[in-house]
Protein backbone atom coordinates (compact mmCIF):
# COMPACT_ATOMS: atom_id res chain seq x y z
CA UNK A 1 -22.79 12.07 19.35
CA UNK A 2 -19.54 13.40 21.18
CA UNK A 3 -16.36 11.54 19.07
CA UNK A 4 -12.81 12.04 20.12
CA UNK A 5 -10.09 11.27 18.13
CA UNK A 6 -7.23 10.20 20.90
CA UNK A 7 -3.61 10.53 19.17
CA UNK A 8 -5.14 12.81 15.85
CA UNK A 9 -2.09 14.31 14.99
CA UNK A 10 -0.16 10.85 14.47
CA UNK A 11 0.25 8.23 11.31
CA UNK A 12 -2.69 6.19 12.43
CA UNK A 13 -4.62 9.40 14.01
CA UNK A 14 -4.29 11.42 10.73
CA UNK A 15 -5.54 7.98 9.03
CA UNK A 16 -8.48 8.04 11.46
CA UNK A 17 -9.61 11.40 10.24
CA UNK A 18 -9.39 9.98 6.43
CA UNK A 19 -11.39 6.91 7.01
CA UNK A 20 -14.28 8.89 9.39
CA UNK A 21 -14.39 11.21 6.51
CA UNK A 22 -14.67 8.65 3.96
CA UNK A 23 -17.41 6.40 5.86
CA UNK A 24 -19.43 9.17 6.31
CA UNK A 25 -19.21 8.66 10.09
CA UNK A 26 -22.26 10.06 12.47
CA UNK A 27 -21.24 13.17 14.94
CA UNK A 28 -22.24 16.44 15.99
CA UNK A 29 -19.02 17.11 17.66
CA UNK A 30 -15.70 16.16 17.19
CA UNK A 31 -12.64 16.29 19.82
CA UNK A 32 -8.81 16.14 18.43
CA UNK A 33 -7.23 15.57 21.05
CA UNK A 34 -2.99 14.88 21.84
CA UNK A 35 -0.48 15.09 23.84
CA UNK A 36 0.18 17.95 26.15
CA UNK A 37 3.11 19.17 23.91
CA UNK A 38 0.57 18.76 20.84
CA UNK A 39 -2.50 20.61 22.49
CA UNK A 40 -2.94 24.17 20.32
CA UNK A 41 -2.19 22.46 17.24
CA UNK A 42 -4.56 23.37 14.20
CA UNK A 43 -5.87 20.48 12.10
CA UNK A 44 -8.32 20.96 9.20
CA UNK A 45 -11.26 18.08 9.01
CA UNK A 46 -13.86 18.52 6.26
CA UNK A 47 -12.74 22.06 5.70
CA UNK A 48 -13.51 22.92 9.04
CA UNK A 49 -10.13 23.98 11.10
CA UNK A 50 -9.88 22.20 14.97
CA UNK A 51 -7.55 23.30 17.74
CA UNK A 52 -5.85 19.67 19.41
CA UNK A 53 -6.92 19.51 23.06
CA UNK A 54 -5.29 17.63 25.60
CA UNK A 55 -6.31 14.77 27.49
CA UNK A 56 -7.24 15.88 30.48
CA UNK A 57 -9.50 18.55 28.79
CA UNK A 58 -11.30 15.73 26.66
CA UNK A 59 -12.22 13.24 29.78
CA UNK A 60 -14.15 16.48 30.89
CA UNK A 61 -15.64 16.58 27.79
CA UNK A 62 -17.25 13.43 28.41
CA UNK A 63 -16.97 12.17 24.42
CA UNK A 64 -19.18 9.63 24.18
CA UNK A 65 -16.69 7.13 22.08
CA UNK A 66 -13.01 8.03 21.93
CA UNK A 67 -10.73 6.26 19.10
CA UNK A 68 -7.29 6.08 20.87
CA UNK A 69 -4.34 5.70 18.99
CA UNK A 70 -1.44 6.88 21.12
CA UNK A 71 0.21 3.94 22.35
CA UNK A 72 0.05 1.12 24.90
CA UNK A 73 1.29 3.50 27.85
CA UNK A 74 -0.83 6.44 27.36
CA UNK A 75 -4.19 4.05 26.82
CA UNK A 76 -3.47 2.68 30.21
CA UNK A 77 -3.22 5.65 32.21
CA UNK A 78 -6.16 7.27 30.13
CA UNK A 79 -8.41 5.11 28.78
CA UNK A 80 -10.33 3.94 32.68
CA UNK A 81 -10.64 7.80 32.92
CA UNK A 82 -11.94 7.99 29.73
CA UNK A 83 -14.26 4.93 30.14
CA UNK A 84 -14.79 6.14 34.02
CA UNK A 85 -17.01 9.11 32.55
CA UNK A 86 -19.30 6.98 30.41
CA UNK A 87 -16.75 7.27 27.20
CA UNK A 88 -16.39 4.04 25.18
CA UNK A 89 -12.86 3.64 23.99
CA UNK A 90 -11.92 1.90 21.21
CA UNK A 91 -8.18 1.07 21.35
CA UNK A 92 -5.98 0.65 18.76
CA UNK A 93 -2.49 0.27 20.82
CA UNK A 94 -1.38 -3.60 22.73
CA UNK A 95 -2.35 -2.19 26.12
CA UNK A 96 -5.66 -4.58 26.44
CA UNK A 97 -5.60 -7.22 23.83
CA UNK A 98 -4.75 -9.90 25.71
CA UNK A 99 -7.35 -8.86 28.92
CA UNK A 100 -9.39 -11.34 29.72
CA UNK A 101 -12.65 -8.75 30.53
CA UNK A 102 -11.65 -6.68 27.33
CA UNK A 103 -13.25 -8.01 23.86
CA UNK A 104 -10.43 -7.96 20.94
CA UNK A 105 -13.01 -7.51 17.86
CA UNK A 106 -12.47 -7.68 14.21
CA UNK A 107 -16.35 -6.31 13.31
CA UNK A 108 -16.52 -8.82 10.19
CA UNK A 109 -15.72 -11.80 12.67
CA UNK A 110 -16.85 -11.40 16.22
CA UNK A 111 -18.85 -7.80 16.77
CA UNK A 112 -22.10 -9.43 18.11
CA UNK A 113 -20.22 -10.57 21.03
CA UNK A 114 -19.73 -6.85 22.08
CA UNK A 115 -22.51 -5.58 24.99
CA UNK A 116 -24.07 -2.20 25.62
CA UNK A 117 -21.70 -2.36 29.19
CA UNK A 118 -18.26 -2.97 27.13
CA UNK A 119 -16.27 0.30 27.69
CA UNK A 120 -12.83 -0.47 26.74
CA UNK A 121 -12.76 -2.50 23.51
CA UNK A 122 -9.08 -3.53 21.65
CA UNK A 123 -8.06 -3.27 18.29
CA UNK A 124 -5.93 -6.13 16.93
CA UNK A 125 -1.96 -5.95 16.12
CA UNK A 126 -2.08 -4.43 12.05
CA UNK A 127 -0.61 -8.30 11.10
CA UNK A 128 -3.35 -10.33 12.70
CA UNK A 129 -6.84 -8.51 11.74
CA UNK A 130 -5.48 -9.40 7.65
CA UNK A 131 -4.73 -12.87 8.04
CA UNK A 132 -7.96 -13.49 10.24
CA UNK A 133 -9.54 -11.70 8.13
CA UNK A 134 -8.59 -14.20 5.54
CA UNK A 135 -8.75 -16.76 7.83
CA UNK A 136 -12.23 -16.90 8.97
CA UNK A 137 -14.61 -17.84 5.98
CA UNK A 138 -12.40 -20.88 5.48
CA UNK A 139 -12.13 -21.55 9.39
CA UNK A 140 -16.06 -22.17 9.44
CA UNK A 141 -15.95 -24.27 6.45
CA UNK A 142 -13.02 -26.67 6.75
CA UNK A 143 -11.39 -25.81 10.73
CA UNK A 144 -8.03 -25.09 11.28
CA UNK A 145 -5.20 -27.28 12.55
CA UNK A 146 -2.10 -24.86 12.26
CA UNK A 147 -1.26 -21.86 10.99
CA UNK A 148 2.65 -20.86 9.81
CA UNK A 149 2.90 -17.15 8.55
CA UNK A 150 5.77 -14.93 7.72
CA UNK A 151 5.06 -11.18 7.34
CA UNK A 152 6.73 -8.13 5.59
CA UNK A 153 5.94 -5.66 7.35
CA UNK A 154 5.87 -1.76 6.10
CA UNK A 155 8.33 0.72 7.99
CA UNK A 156 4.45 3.02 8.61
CA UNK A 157 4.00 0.12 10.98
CA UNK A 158 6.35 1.72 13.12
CA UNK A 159 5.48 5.33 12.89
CA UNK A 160 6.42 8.76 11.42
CA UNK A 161 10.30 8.08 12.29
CA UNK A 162 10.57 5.11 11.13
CA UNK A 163 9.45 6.33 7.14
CA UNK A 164 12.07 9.07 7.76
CA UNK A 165 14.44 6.94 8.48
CA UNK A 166 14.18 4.65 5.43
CA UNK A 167 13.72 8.45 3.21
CA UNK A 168 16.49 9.65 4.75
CA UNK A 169 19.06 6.54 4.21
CA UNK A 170 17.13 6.61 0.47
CA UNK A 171 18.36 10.23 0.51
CA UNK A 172 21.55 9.87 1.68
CA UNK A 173 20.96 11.65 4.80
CA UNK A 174 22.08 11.52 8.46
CA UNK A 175 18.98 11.64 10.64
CA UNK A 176 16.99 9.90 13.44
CA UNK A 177 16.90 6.29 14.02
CA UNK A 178 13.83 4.21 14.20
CA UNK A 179 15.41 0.96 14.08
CA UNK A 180 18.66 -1.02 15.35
CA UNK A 181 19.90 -1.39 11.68
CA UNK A 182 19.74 0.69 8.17
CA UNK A 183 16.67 -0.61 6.68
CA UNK A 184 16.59 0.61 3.01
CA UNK A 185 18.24 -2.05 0.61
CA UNK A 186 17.61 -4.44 3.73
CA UNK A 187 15.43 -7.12 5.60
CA UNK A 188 15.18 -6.88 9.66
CA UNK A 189 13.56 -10.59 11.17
CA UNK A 190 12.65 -7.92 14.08
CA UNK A 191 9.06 -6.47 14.67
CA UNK A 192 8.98 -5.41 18.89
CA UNK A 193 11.28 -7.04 21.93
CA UNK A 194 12.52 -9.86 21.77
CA UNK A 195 10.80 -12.05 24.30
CA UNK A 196 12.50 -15.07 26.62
CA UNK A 197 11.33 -17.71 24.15
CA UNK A 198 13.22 -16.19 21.24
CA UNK A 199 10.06 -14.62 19.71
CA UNK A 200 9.19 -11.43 19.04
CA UNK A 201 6.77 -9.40 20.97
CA UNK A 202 5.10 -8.89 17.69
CA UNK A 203 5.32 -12.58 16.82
CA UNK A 204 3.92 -14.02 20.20
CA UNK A 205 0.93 -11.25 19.28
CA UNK A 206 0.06 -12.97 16.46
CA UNK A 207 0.24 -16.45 18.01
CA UNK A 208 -2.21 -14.94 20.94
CA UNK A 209 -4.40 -12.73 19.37
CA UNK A 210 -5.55 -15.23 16.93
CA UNK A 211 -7.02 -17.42 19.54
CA UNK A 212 -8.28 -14.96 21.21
CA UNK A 213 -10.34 -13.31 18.41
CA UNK A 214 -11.42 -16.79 17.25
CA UNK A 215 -11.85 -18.36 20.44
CA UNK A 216 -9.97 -21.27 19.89
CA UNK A 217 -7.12 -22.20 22.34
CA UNK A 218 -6.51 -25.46 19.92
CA UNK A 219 -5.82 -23.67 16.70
CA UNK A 220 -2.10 -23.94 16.18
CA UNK A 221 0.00 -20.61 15.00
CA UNK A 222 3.54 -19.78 14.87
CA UNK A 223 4.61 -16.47 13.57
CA UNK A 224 8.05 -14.88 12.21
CA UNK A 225 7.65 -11.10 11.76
CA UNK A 226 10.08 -8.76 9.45
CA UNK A 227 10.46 -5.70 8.48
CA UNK A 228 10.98 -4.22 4.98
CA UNK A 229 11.84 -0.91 3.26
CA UNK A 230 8.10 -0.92 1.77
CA UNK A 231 5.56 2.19 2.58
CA UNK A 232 1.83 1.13 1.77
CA UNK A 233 0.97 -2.09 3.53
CA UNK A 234 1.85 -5.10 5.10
CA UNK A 235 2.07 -8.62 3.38
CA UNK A 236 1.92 -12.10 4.93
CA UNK A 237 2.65 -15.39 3.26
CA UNK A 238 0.31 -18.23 5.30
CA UNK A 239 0.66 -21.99 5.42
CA UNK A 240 -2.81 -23.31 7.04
CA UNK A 241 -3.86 -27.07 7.63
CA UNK A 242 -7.36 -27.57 7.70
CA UNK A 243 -9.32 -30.49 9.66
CA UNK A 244 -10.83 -31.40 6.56
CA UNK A 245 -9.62 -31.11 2.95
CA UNK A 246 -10.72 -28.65 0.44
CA UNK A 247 -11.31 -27.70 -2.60
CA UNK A 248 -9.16 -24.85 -4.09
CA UNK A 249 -12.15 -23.42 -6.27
CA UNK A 250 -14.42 -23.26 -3.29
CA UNK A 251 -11.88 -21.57 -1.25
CA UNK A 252 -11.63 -19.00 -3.80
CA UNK A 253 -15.30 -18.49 -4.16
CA UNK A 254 -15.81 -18.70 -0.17
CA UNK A 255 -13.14 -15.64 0.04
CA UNK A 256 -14.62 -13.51 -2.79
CA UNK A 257 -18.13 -14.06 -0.72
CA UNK A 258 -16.34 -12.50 2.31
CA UNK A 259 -17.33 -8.74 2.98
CA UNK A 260 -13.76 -6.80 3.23
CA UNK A 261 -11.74 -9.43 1.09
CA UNK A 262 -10.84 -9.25 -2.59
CA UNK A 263 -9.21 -12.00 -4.18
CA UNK A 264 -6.67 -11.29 -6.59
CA UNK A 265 -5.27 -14.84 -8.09
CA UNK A 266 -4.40 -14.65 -11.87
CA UNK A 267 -1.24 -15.92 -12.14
CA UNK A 268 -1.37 -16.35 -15.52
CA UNK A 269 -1.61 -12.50 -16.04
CA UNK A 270 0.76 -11.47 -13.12
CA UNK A 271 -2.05 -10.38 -10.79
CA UNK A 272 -1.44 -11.00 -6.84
CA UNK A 273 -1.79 -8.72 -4.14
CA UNK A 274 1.38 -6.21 -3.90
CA UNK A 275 1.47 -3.11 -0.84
CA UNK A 276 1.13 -0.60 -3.82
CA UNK A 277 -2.10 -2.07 -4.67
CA UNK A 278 -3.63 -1.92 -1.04
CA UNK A 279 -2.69 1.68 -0.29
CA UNK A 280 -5.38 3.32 1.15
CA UNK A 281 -7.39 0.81 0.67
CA UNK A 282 -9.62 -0.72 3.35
CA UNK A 283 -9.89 -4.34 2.11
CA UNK A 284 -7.49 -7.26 2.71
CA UNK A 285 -6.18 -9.18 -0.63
CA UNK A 286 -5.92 -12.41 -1.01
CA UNK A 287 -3.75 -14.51 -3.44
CA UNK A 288 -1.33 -17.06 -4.37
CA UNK A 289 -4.05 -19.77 -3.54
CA UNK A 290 -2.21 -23.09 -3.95
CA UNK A 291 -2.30 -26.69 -2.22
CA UNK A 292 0.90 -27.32 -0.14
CA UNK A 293 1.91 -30.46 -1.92
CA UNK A 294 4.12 -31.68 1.03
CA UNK A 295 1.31 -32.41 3.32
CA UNK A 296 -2.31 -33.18 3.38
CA UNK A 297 -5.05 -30.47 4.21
CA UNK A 298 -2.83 -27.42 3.50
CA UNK A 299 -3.29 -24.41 1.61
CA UNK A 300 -0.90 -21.48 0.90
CA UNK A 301 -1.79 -18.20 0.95
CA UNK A 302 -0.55 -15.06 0.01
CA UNK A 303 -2.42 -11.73 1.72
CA UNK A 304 -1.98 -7.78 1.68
CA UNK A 305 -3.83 -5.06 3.01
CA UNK A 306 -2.74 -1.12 3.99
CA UNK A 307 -1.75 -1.74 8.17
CA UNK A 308 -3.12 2.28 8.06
CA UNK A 309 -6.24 1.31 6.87
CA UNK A 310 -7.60 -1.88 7.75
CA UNK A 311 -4.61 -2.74 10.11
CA UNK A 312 -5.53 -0.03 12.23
CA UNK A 313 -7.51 3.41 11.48
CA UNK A 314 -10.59 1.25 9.69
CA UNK A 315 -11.16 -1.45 11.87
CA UNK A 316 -11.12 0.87 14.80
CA UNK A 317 -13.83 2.72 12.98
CA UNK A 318 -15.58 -0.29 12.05
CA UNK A 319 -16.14 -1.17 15.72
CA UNK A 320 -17.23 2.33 16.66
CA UNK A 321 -19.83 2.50 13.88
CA UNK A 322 -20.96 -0.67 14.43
CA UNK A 323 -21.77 0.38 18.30
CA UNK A 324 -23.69 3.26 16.39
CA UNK A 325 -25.95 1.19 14.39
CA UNK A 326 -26.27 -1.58 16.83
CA UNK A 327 -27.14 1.33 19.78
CA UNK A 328 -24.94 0.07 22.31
CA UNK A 329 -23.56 3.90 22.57
């Protein structure tokens, strides 16, 4: 087993490393691999030191399952080369979520669907793989109508400059800028472009990726995306109508059944999920179970897990481990 690590030397690339580590992951060789400007870099994995290689270098490797995490442009030029040699690419940026001969897997969800010929699979957006998480137990038992969510969103979502921006600001320094507007002490409603409908690009992901993943074109979603000065995870409040009405106990126990979610609903002792909580942590939390009282059918729901971790760097490795044991690589 031949694994490359495509983008090692960023946020969710460093992550990558961690969660491999942790999950005990199967190889006898390992590729770090960057961009030209980052090839010659030293990184030190499981006390063993590796020099960053570039991409060209790694297709003629011929890895036999690359992890990309290096953005939508760069997986588009390189991931068919990658995939050309026999690689299977697992791909964390947007670049082919929404294709319609590319799967879009969540492993606790839809893995079986993935065949021994797929050789470019997508990651989900950080913001939709915890609330579908969530989502799906309850999807199966009751349907879903409609989904409303509202995010907070960690500044790690958008990279290394990003956290220096909000340290410097916290600092009281002059530095570079990752978004339109000081974000310490603030809010931004902006995740991504702003698209002709008003939406975000970030937004409309959620709305699409959802039905994608559960392949559903009927369920319902409409998304509003911000930002906040918060390193550690992301957090989503949901508002779901069901085709059927539940019961708020059985929801609970129907979450705490699912593998990868931990429900954390004490109220009474101040325990809900918070980012702190979920940092570096691979689960999604769930919490603030309640009936909307305004309408029939409707549950709120309050869910947190690290966009790192689970968002990004352990589903990706999820999917790749799961081609392992399932020998489809």
């Amino acid at each position: 087993m031949k694994l490359a690590v495509v983008g090692a030397t960023g946020l969710v690339g460093s992550e990558i490393l961690e969660v491999l580590a942790e999950h005990n992951f199967p190889f006898d060789e390992l590729l770090l691999v960057a961009s030209e400007r980052s090839a010659g870099k030293k990184i030190t994995f499981k006390d063993k030191e590796y020099t960053v290689i570039g991409l060209a270098q790694a297709v003629a490797e011929k890895p036999d399952v690359a992890i990309f995490s290096a953005g939508g442009d760069t997986s588009k030029e390189w991931a068919p080369k990658f995939a050309e040699v026999g690689t299977i690419v697992v791909d964390n940026s947007s670049a082919w979520r929404m294709d319609p001969t590319k799967k879009l897997v969540v492993p606790e969800i839809n893995a079986k669907a993935l065949k021994i010929d797929d050789r470019i699979i997508a990651n989900p957006n950080c913001s939709t793989i915890q609330m579908v998480l969530a989502l799906a137990p309850l999807r199966e038992r009751y349907g879903i109508k409609r989904v409303v969510v509202s995010t907070y969103q960690s500044v790690t979502g958008s990279g290394i400059k990003a956290v220096n921006q909000l340290m410097d600001e916290r600092d009281g320094k002059e530095g570079e800028k990752a978004y339109p507007h000081k974000i310490d002490l603030n809010v931004l409603p902006h995740i991504d472009v702003f698209q002709e409908n008003g939406y975000t690009k970030e937004e409309m992901k959620m709305i699409n990726e959802t039905k994608k993943i559960f392949d559903d074109q009927d369920i319902q979603v409409t998304a509003t995306t911000v930002r906040i000065p918060v390193m550690g995870g992301h957090s989503e409040s949901v508002n779901v109508e069901f085709k059927e009405d539940f019961d708020l106990e059985e929801v609970k126990q129907l979450l705490a059944a699912t593998p990868g979610v931990i429900v954390e609903d004490d109220v009474a002792n101040n325990v809900y999920p918070m980012p702190m909580n979920a940092h570096k942590r691979d689960e999604v939390f769930v919490g603030r179970l309640r009936r909307d009282e305004s309408q029939p059918n409707t549950l709120n729901m309050w869910i947190v897990a690290d966009n790192l971790r689970k968002g990004a760097a352990t589903n990706a490795v999820q999917i790749a481990k799961y081609l392992v044991e399932h020998s489809l690589v």
